[in-house]
Amino acid sequence: MLPRHDGEGWIELYHHLLMLRSKLTFDQLVGINIQHGELKSIIRAAGQLNASSALCSNHVMRCGKHFAVFTGLGRFGVVRPVQIKRSDFVESELNAFSPSMRRFWGYLIGQRTARWTDSNVHCCYVSIVDGRCYWYDWADYQSDMIFDGIQSNTPMGLLLDLEEGMLSIYQNGQRLATLKDGLSGEYCWYSAVCGRTTSISIERGSAPGEEQAG
């Protein structure tokens, strides 16, 4: 059962429920080096070197377990369901964007609501390029973890378990590691590209031993 927030209408709640049952799509693209592929579930670099990001902003996760499968080279993870409005920035300021960039932290944390709860884990992702996991509280602290066993040419699954407050990584049907604990509140899936040849896709899946989640 999807919990209803204070002040949330039934139509809004029903919309969120429908989106959690629909195909995952990258609804918000930020940066000049990113574009959709054949489908909105695919993003590609646009021939530039700037880091650019894609958020599944319409698919907000607030409770339960959610599993997504990412294919490609880049960064994959979760972020708060923020809205990045071009009208809030001067020209070229959003040519490169990532929620990990310190210059955007004040803008992002300024969108905090009670729906984020008291967790300070606002962004957490794994980088296939360097085999590290990073997380951010958009204040003054960031941390990373190196782990072995990740294969860059193999689809990667992420399980967001909001019952236990954990984000875990899977490959080849095996759980590789817990990337971060202490997660609560609302999140959406997130990915980022950099360089000129990156292509990334996302789809719902099931973690080994779990029923369909997303």
mmCIF file with all atom_site columns, N, CA and C in Angstrom, residues 6-61:
data_model
loop_
_atom_site.group_PDB
_atom_site.id
_atom_site.type_symbol
_atom_site.label_atom_id
_atom_site.label_alt_id
_atom_site.label_comp_id
_atom_site.label_asym_id
_atom_site.label_entity_id
_atom_site.label_seq_id
_atom_site.pdbx_PDB_ins_code
_atom_site.Cartn_x
_atom_site.Cartn_y
_atom_site.Cartn_z
_atom_site.occupancy
_atom_site.B_iso_or_equiv
_atom_site.pdbx_formal_charge
_atom_site.auth_seq_id
_atom_site.auth_comp_id
_atom_site.auth_asym_id
_atom_site.auth_atom_id
_atom_site.pdbx_PDB_model_num
ATOM 1   N N  . ASP A 1 6  ? 0.775  13.860 4.102   1.00 0.00 ? 6  ASP A N  1
ATOM 2   C CA . ASP A 1 6  ? -0.084 14.943 4.577   1.00 0.00 ? 6  ASP A CA 1
ATOM 3   C C  . ASP A 1 6  ? -0.271 15.966 3.463   1.00 0.00 ? 6  ASP A C  1
ATOM 4   N N  . GLY A 1 7  ? -1.501 16.337 3.219   1.00 0.00 ? 7  GLY A N  1
ATOM 5   C CA . GLY A 1 7  ? -1.784 17.339 2.202   1.00 0.00 ? 7  GLY A CA 1
ATOM 6   C C  . GLY A 1 7  ? -1.800 16.804 0.779   1.00 0.00 ? 7  GLY A C  1
ATOM 7   N N  . GLU A 1 8  ? -1.599 15.518 0.613   1.00 0.00 ? 8  GLU A N  1
ATOM 8   C CA . GLU A 1 8  ? -1.575 14.925 -0.721  1.00 0.00 ? 8  GLU A CA 1
ATOM 9   C C  . GLU A 1 8  ? -2.981 14.497 -1.131  1.00 0.00 ? 8  GLU A C  1
ATOM 10  N N  . GLY A 1 9  ? -3.416 14.915 -2.307  1.00 0.00 ? 9  GLY A N  1
ATOM 11  C CA . GLY A 1 9  ? -4.726 14.540 -2.798  1.00 0.00 ? 9  GLY A CA 1
ATOM 12  C C  . GLY A 1 9  ? -4.733 13.119 -3.336  1.00 0.00 ? 9  GLY A C  1
ATOM 13  N N  . TRP A 1 10 ? -5.928 12.564 -3.452  1.00 0.00 ? 10 TRP A N  1
ATOM 14  C CA . TRP A 1 10 ? -6.042 11.191 -3.945  1.00 0.00 ? 10 TRP A CA 1
ATOM 15  C C  . TRP A 1 10 ? -5.616 11.070 -5.405  1.00 0.00 ? 10 TRP A C  1
ATOM 16  N N  . ILE A 1 11 ? -5.827 12.110 -6.196  1.00 0.00 ? 11 ILE A N  1
ATOM 17  C CA . ILE A 1 11 ? -5.421 12.068 -7.610  1.00 0.00 ? 11 ILE A CA 1
ATOM 18  C C  . ILE A 1 11 ? -3.903 12.003 -7.721  1.00 0.00 ? 11 ILE A C  1
ATOM 19  N N  . GLU A 1 12 ? -3.208 12.819 -6.918  1.00 0.00 ? 12 GLU A N  1
ATOM 20  C CA . GLU A 1 12 ? -1.744 12.786 -6.924  1.00 0.00 ? 12 GLU A CA 1
ATOM 21  C C  . GLU A 1 12 ? -1.233 11.428 -6.471  1.00 0.00 ? 12 GLU A C  1
ATOM 22  N N  . LEU A 1 13 ? -1.845 10.871 -5.429  1.00 0.00 ? 13 LEU A N  1
ATOM 23  C CA . LEU A 1 13 ? -1.437 9.562  -4.931  1.00 0.00 ? 13 LEU A CA 1
ATOM 24  C C  . LEU A 1 13 ? -1.643 8.492  -5.998  1.00 0.00 ? 13 LEU A C  1
ATOM 25  N N  . TYR A 1 14 ? -2.787 8.543  -6.686  1.00 0.00 ? 14 TYR A N  1
ATOM 26  C CA . TYR A 1 14 ? -3.074 7.561  -7.736  1.00 0.00 ? 14 TYR A CA 1
ATOM 27  C C  . TYR A 1 14 ? -2.084 7.691  -8.895  1.00 0.00 ? 14 TYR A C  1
ATOM 28  N N  . HIS A 1 15 ? -1.713 8.932  -9.223  1.00 0.00 ? 15 HIS A N  1
ATOM 29  C CA . HIS A 1 15 ? -0.722 9.153  -10.280 1.00 0.00 ? 15 HIS A CA 1
ATOM 30  C C  . HIS A 1 15 ? 0.601  8.489  -9.927  1.00 0.00 ? 15 HIS A C  1
ATOM 31  N N  . HIS A 1 16 ? 1.069  8.673  -8.692  1.00 0.00 ? 16 HIS A N  1
ATOM 32  C CA . HIS A 1 16 ? 2.334  8.067  -8.270  1.00 0.00 ? 16 HIS A CA 1
ATOM 33  C C  . HIS A 1 16 ? 2.247  6.544  -8.311  1.00 0.00 ? 16 HIS A C  1
ATOM 34  N N  . LEU A 1 17 ? 1.111  5.997  -7.933  1.00 0.00 ? 17 LEU A N  1
ATOM 35  C CA . LEU A 1 17 ? 0.938  4.557  -7.960  1.00 0.00 ? 17 LEU A CA 1
ATOM 36  C C  . LEU A 1 17 ? 1.011  4.038  -9.401  1.00 0.00 ? 17 LEU A C  1
ATOM 37  N N  . LEU A 1 18 ? 0.368  4.731  -10.330 1.00 0.00 ? 18 LEU A N  1
ATOM 38  C CA . LEU A 1 18 ? 0.414  4.327  -11.729 1.00 0.00 ? 18 LEU A CA 1
ATOM 39  C C  . LEU A 1 18 ? 1.834  4.388  -12.288 1.00 0.00 ? 18 LEU A C  1
ATOM 40  N N  . MET A 1 19 ? 2.579  5.431  -11.928 1.00 0.00 ? 19 MET A N  1
ATOM 41  C CA . MET A 1 19 ? 3.939  5.579  -12.441 1.00 0.00 ? 19 MET A CA 1
ATOM 42  C C  . MET A 1 19 ? 4.842  4.469  -11.919 1.00 0.00 ? 19 MET A C  1
ATOM 43  N N  . LEU A 1 20 ? 4.610  4.016  -10.696 1.00 0.00 ? 20 LEU A N  1
ATOM 44  C CA . LEU A 1 20 ? 5.421  2.948  -10.133 1.00 0.00 ? 20 LEU A CA 1
ATOM 45  C C  . LEU A 1 20 ? 5.133  1.601  -10.793 1.00 0.00 ? 20 LEU A C  1
ATOM 46  N N  . ARG A 1 21 ? 4.061  1.526  -11.566 1.00 0.00 ? 21 ARG A N  1
ATOM 47  C CA . ARG A 1 21 ? 3.722  0.298  -12.272 1.00 0.00 ? 21 ARG A CA 1
ATOM 48  C C  . ARG A 1 21 ? 4.015  0.405  -13.772 1.00 0.00 ? 21 ARG A C  1
ATOM 49  N N  . SER A 1 22 ? 4.457  1.563  -14.211 1.00 0.00 ? 22 SER A N  1
ATOM 50  C CA . SER A 1 22 ? 4.703  1.782  -15.630 1.00 0.00 ? 22 SER A CA 1
ATOM 51  C C  . SER A 1 22 ? 6.189  1.593  -15.950 1.00 0.00 ? 22 SER A C  1
ATOM 52  N N  . LYS A 1 23 ? 6.508  1.618  -17.229 1.00 0.00 ? 23 LYS A N  1
ATOM 53  C CA . LYS A 1 23 ? 7.887  1.458  -17.671 1.00 0.00 ? 23 LYS A CA 1
ATOM 54  C C  . LYS A 1 23 ? 8.735  2.628  -17.192 1.00 0.00 ? 23 LYS A C  1
ATOM 55  N N  . LEU A 1 24 ? 9.937  2.343  -16.720 1.00 0.00 ? 24 LEU A N  1
ATOM 56  C CA . LEU A 1 24 ? 10.829 3.396  -16.268 1.00 0.00 ? 24 LEU A CA 1
ATOM 57  C C  . LEU A 1 24 ? 11.297 4.239  -17.448 1.00 0.00 ? 24 LEU A C  1
ATOM 58  N N  . THR A 1 25 ? 11.315 5.553  -17.243 1.00 0.00 ? 25 THR A N  1
ATOM 59  C CA . THR A 1 25 ? 11.790 6.478  -18.271 1.00 0.00 ? 25 THR A CA 1
ATOM 60  C C  . THR A 1 25 ? 12.617 7.579  -17.615 1.00 0.00 ? 25 THR A C  1
ATOM 61  N N  . PHE A 1 26 ? 13.560 8.091  -18.383 1.00 0.00 ? 26 PHE A N  1
ATOM 62  C CA . PHE A 1 26 ? 14.333 9.254  -17.942 1.00 0.00 ? 26 PHE A CA 1
ATOM 63  C C  . PHE A 1 26 ? 13.536 10.497 -18.339 1.00 0.00 ? 26 PHE A C  1
ATOM 64  N N  . ASP A 1 27 ? 12.929 11.151 -17.349 1.00 0.00 ? 27 ASP A N  1
ATOM 65  C CA . ASP A 1 27 ? 11.993 12.237 -17.624 1.00 0.00 ? 27 ASP A CA 1
ATOM 66  C C  . ASP A 1 27 ? 12.640 13.611 -17.593 1.00 0.00 ? 27 ASP A C  1
ATOM 67  N N  . GLN A 1 28 ? 13.797 13.724 -16.983 1.00 0.00 ? 28 GLN A N  1
ATOM 68  C CA . GLN A 1 28 ? 14.454 15.022 -16.837 1.00 0.00 ? 28 GLN A CA 1
ATOM 69  C C  . GLN A 1 28 ? 15.928 14.882 -17.233 1.00 0.00 ? 28 GLN A C  1
ATOM 70  N N  . LEU A 1 29 ? 16.315 15.547 -18.318 1.00 0.00 ? 29 LEU A N  1
ATOM 71  C CA . LEU A 1 29 ? 17.694 15.534 -18.788 1.00 0.00 ? 29 LEU A CA 1
ATOM 72  C C  . LEU A 1 29 ? 18.309 16.900 -18.529 1.00 0.00 ? 29 LEU A C  1
ATOM 73  N N  . VAL A 1 30 ? 19.486 16.919 -17.898 1.00 0.00 ? 30 VAL A N  1
ATOM 74  C CA . VAL A 1 30 ? 20.123 18.184 -17.537 1.00 0.00 ? 30 VAL A CA 1
ATOM 75  C C  . VAL A 1 30 ? 21.575 18.158 -17.983 1.00 0.00 ? 30 VAL A C  1
ATOM 76  N N  . GLY A 1 31 ? 21.962 19.177 -18.793 1.00 0.00 ? 31 GLY A N  1
ATOM 77  C CA . GLY A 1 31 ? 23.313 19.250 -19.336 1.00 0.00 ? 31 GLY A CA 1
ATOM 78  C C  . GLY A 1 31 ? 23.265 19.212 -20.853 1.00 0.00 ? 31 GLY A C  1
ATOM 79  N N  . ILE A 1 32 ? 24.323 19.691 -21.497 1.00 0.00 ? 32 ILE A N  1
ATOM 80  C CA . ILE A 1 32 ? 24.322 19.756 -22.961 1.00 0.00 ? 32 ILE A CA 1
ATOM 81  C C  . ILE A 1 32 ? 24.813 18.462 -23.600 1.00 0.00 ? 32 ILE A C  1
ATOM 82  N N  . ASN A 1 33 ? 25.333 17.550 -22.789 1.00 0.00 ? 33 ASN A N  1
ATOM 83  C CA . ASN A 1 33 ? 25.906 16.321 -23.347 1.00 0.00 ? 33 ASN A CA 1
ATOM 84  C C  . ASN A 1 33 ? 24.998 15.116 -23.122 1.00 0.00 ? 33 ASN A C  1
ATOM 85  N N  . ILE A 1 34 ? 23.692 15.290 -23.324 1.00 0.00 ? 34 ILE A N  1
ATOM 86  C CA . ILE A 1 34 ? 22.786 14.184 -23.072 1.00 0.00 ? 34 ILE A CA 1
ATOM 87  C C  . ILE A 1 34 ? 21.551 14.318 -23.950 1.00 0.00 ? 34 ILE A C  1
ATOM 88  N N  . GLN A 1 35 ? 21.067 13.179 -24.415 1.00 0.00 ? 35 GLN A N  1
ATOM 89  C CA . GLN A 1 35 ? 19.857 13.144 -25.223 1.00 0.00 ? 35 GLN A CA 1
ATOM 90  C C  . GLN A 1 35 ? 19.229 11.765 -25.098 1.00 0.00 ? 35 GLN A C  1
ATOM 91  N N  . HIS A 1 36 ? 17.952 11.674 -25.428 1.00 0.00 ? 36 HIS A N  1
ATOM 92  C CA . HIS A 1 36 ? 17.290 10.377 -25.412 1.00 0.00 ? 36 HIS A CA 1
ATOM 93  C C  . HIS A 1 36 ? 17.729 9.541  -26.615 1.00 0.00 ? 36 HIS A C  1
ATOM 94  N N  . GLY A 1 37 ? 17.668 8.229  -26.433 1.00 0.00 ? 37 GLY A N  1
ATOM 95  C CA . GLY A 1 37 ? 17.901 7.317  -27.534 1.00 0.00 ? 37 GLY A CA 1
ATOM 96  C C  . GLY A 1 37 ? 16.590 7.037  -28.247 1.00 0.00 ? 37 GLY A C  1
ATOM 97  N N  . GLU A 1 38 ? 16.432 5.813  -28.751 1.00 0.00 ? 38 GLU A N  1
ATOM 98  C CA . GLU A 1 38 ? 15.205 5.456  -29.457 1.00 0.00 ? 38 GLU A CA 1
ATOM 99  C C  . GLU A 1 38 ? 13.984 5.536  -28.539 1.00 0.00 ? 38 GLU A C  1
ATOM 100 N N  . LEU A 1 39 ? 14.184 5.298  -27.248 1.00 0.00 ? 39 LEU A N  1
ATOM 101 C CA . LEU A 1 39 ? 13.127 5.347  -26.254 1.00 0.00 ? 39 LEU A CA 1
ATOM 102 C C  . LEU A 1 39 ? 13.550 6.267  -25.112 1.00 0.00 ? 39 LEU A C  1
ATOM 103 N N  . LYS A 1 40 ? 12.585 6.696  -24.300 1.00 0.00 ? 40 LYS A N  1
ATOM 104 C CA . LYS A 1 40 ? 12.911 7.547  -23.167 1.00 0.00 ? 40 LYS A CA 1
ATOM 105 C C  . LYS A 1 40 ? 13.561 6.772  -22.026 1.00 0.00 ? 40 LYS A C  1
ATOM 106 N N  . SER A 1 41 ? 13.654 5.468  -22.177 1.00 0.00 ? 41 SER A N  1
ATOM 107 C CA . SER A 1 41 ? 14.376 4.655  -21.202 1.00 0.00 ? 41 SER A CA 1
ATOM 108 C C  . SER A 1 41 ? 15.859 4.545  -21.551 1.00 0.00 ? 41 SER A C  1
ATOM 109 N N  . ILE A 1 42 ? 16.287 5.231  -22.611 1.00 0.00 ? 42 ILE A N  1
ATOM 110 C CA . ILE A 1 42 ? 17.679 5.200  -23.070 1.00 0.00 ? 42 ILE A CA 1
ATOM 111 C C  . ILE A 1 42 ? 18.205 6.625  -23.155 1.00 0.00 ? 42 ILE A C  1
ATOM 112 N N  . ILE A 1 43 ? 19.420 6.829  -22.672 1.00 0.00 ? 43 ILE A N  1
ATOM 113 C CA . ILE A 1 43 ? 20.087 8.121  -22.826 1.00 0.00 ? 43 ILE A CA 1
ATOM 114 C C  . ILE A 1 43 ? 21.438 7.903  -23.487 1.00 0.00 ? 43 ILE A C  1
ATOM 115 N N  . ARG A 1 44 ? 21.905 8.936  -24.173 1.00 0.00 ? 44 ARG A N  1
ATOM 116 C CA . ARG A 1 44 ? 23.196 8.882  -24.855 1.00 0.00 ? 44 ARG A CA 1
ATOM 117 C C  . ARG A 1 44 ? 23.926 10.194 -24.674 1.00 0.00 ? 44 ARG A C  1
ATOM 118 N N  . ALA A 1 45 ? 25.260 10.115 -24.741 1.00 0.00 ? 45 ALA A N  1
ATOM 119 C CA . ALA A 1 45 ? 26.060 11.328 -24.791 1.00 0.00 ? 45 ALA A CA 1
ATOM 120 C C  . ALA A 1 45 ? 25.810 12.003 -26.132 1.00 0.00 ? 45 ALA A C  1
ATOM 121 N N  . ALA A 1 46 ? 25.882 13.330 -26.138 1.00 0.00 ? 46 ALA A N  1
ATOM 122 C CA . ALA A 1 46 ? 25.544 14.102 -27.337 1.00 0.00 ? 46 ALA A CA 1
ATOM 123 C C  . ALA A 1 46 ? 26.771 14.661 -28.030 1.00 0.00 ? 46 ALA A C  1
ATOM 124 N N  . GLY A 1 47 ? 27.910 14.006 -27.855 1.00 0.00 ? 47 GLY A N  1
ATOM 125 C CA . GLY A 1 47 ? 29.109 14.424 -28.571 1.00 0.00 ? 47 GLY A CA 1
ATOM 126 C C  . GLY A 1 47 ? 29.967 15.441 -27.866 1.00 0.00 ? 47 GLY A C  1
ATOM 127 N N  . GLN A 1 48 ? 29.638 15.750 -26.618 1.00 0.00 ? 48 GLN A N  1
ATOM 128 C CA . GLN A 1 48 ? 30.429 16.682 -25.816 1.00 0.00 ? 48 GLN A CA 1
ATOM 129 C C  . GLN A 1 48 ? 31.149 15.908 -24.711 1.00 0.00 ? 48 GLN A C  1
ATOM 130 N N  . LEU A 1 49 ? 31.935 16.626 -23.921 1.00 0.00 ? 49 LEU A N  1
ATOM 131 C CA . LEU A 1 49 ? 32.648 15.996 -22.810 1.00 0.00 ? 49 LEU A CA 1
ATOM 132 C C  . LEU A 1 49 ? 32.021 16.318 -21.461 1.00 0.00 ? 49 LEU A C  1
ATOM 133 N N  . ASN A 1 50 ? 31.031 17.219 -21.451 1.00 0.00 ? 50 ASN A N  1
ATOM 134 C CA . ASN A 1 50 ? 30.439 17.666 -20.191 1.00 0.00 ? 50 ASN A CA 1
ATOM 135 C C  . ASN A 1 50 ? 29.665 16.553 -19.497 1.00 0.00 ? 50 ASN A C  1
ATOM 136 N N  . ALA A 1 51 ? 29.818 16.479 -18.180 1.00 0.00 ? 51 ALA A N  1
ATOM 137 C CA . ALA A 1 51 ? 29.007 15.561 -17.389 1.00 0.00 ? 51 ALA A CA 1
ATOM 138 C C  . ALA A 1 51 ? 27.562 16.037 -17.431 1.00 0.00 ? 51 ALA A C  1
ATOM 139 N N  . SER A 1 52 ? 26.641 15.133 -17.726 1.00 0.00 ? 52 SER A N  1
ATOM 140 C CA . SER A 1 52 ? 25.229 15.467 -17.809 1.00 0.00 ? 52 SER A CA 1
ATOM 141 C C  . SER A 1 52 ? 24.420 14.356 -17.151 1.00 0.00 ? 52 SER A C  1
ATOM 142 N N  . SER A 1 53 ? 23.216 14.695 -16.689 1.00 0.00 ? 53 SER A N  1
ATOM 143 C CA . SER A 1 53 ? 22.462 13.773 -15.839 1.00 0.00 ? 53 SER A CA 1
ATOM 144 C C  . SER A 1 53 ? 21.041 13.560 -16.331 1.00 0.00 ? 53 SER A C  1
ATOM 145 N N  . ALA A 1 54 ? 20.496 12.398 -15.967 1.00 0.00 ? 54 ALA A N  1
ATOM 146 C CA . ALA A 1 54 ? 19.119 12.041 -16.287 1.00 0.00 ? 54 ALA A CA 1
ATOM 147 C C  . ALA A 1 54 ? 18.444 11.520 -15.029 1.00 0.00 ? 54 ALA A C  1
ATOM 148 N N  . LEU A 1 55 ? 17.250 12.008 -14.759 1.00 0.00 ? 55 LEU A N  1
ATOM 149 C CA . LEU A 1 55 ? 16.487 11.593 -13.579 1.00 0.00 ? 55 LEU A CA 1
ATOM 150 C C  . LEU A 1 55 ? 15.153 10.991 -14.011 1.00 0.00 ? 55 LEU A C  1
ATOM 151 N N  . CYS A 1 56 ? 14.772 9.912  -13.345 1.00 0.00 ? 56 CYS A N  1
ATOM 152 C CA . CYS A 1 56 ? 13.436 9.334  -13.549 1.00 0.00 ? 56 CYS A CA 1
ATOM 153 C C  . CYS A 1 56 ? 12.475 10.069 -12.625 1.00 0.00 ? 56 CYS A C  1
ATOM 154 N N  . SER A 1 57 ? 12.292 11.351 -12.876 1.00 0.00 ? 57 SER A N  1
ATOM 155 C CA . SER A 1 57 ? 11.602 12.236 -11.938 1.00 0.00 ? 57 SER A CA 1
ATOM 156 C C  . SER A 1 57 ? 10.138 11.876 -11.713 1.00 0.00 ? 57 SER A C  1
ATOM 157 N N  . ASN A 1 58 ? 9.506  11.257 -12.710 1.00 0.00 ? 58 ASN A N  1
ATOM 158 C CA . ASN A 1 58 ? 8.086  10.928 -12.578 1.00 0.00 ? 58 ASN A CA 1
ATOM 159 C C  . ASN A 1 58 ? 7.846  9.631  -11.817 1.00 0.00 ? 58 ASN A C  1
ATOM 160 N N  . HIS A 1 59 ? 8.921  8.911  -11.511 1.00 0.00 ? 59 HIS A N  1
ATOM 161 C CA . HIS A 1 59 ? 8.801  7.615  -10.847 1.00 0.00 ? 59 HIS A CA 1
ATOM 162 C C  . HIS A 1 59 ? 9.365  7.742  -9.434  1.00 0.00 ? 59 HIS A C  1
ATOM 163 N N  . VAL A 1 60 ? 8.588  8.315  -8.545  1.00 0.00 ? 60 VAL A N  1
ATOM 164 C CA . VAL A 1 60 ? 9.056  8.603  -7.190  1.00 0.00 ? 60 VAL A CA 1
ATOM 165 C C  . VAL A 1 60 ? 8.827  7.392  -6.291  1.00 0.00 ? 60 VAL A C  1
ATOM 166 N N  . MET A 1 61 ? 9.902  6.982  -5.616  1.00 0.00 ? 61 MET A N  1
ATOM 167 C CA . MET A 1 61 ? 9.856  5.833  -4.700  1.00 0.00 ? 61 MET A CA 1
ATOM 168 C C  . MET A 1 61 ? 9.833  6.346  -3.266  1.00 0.00 ? 61 MET A C  1
#
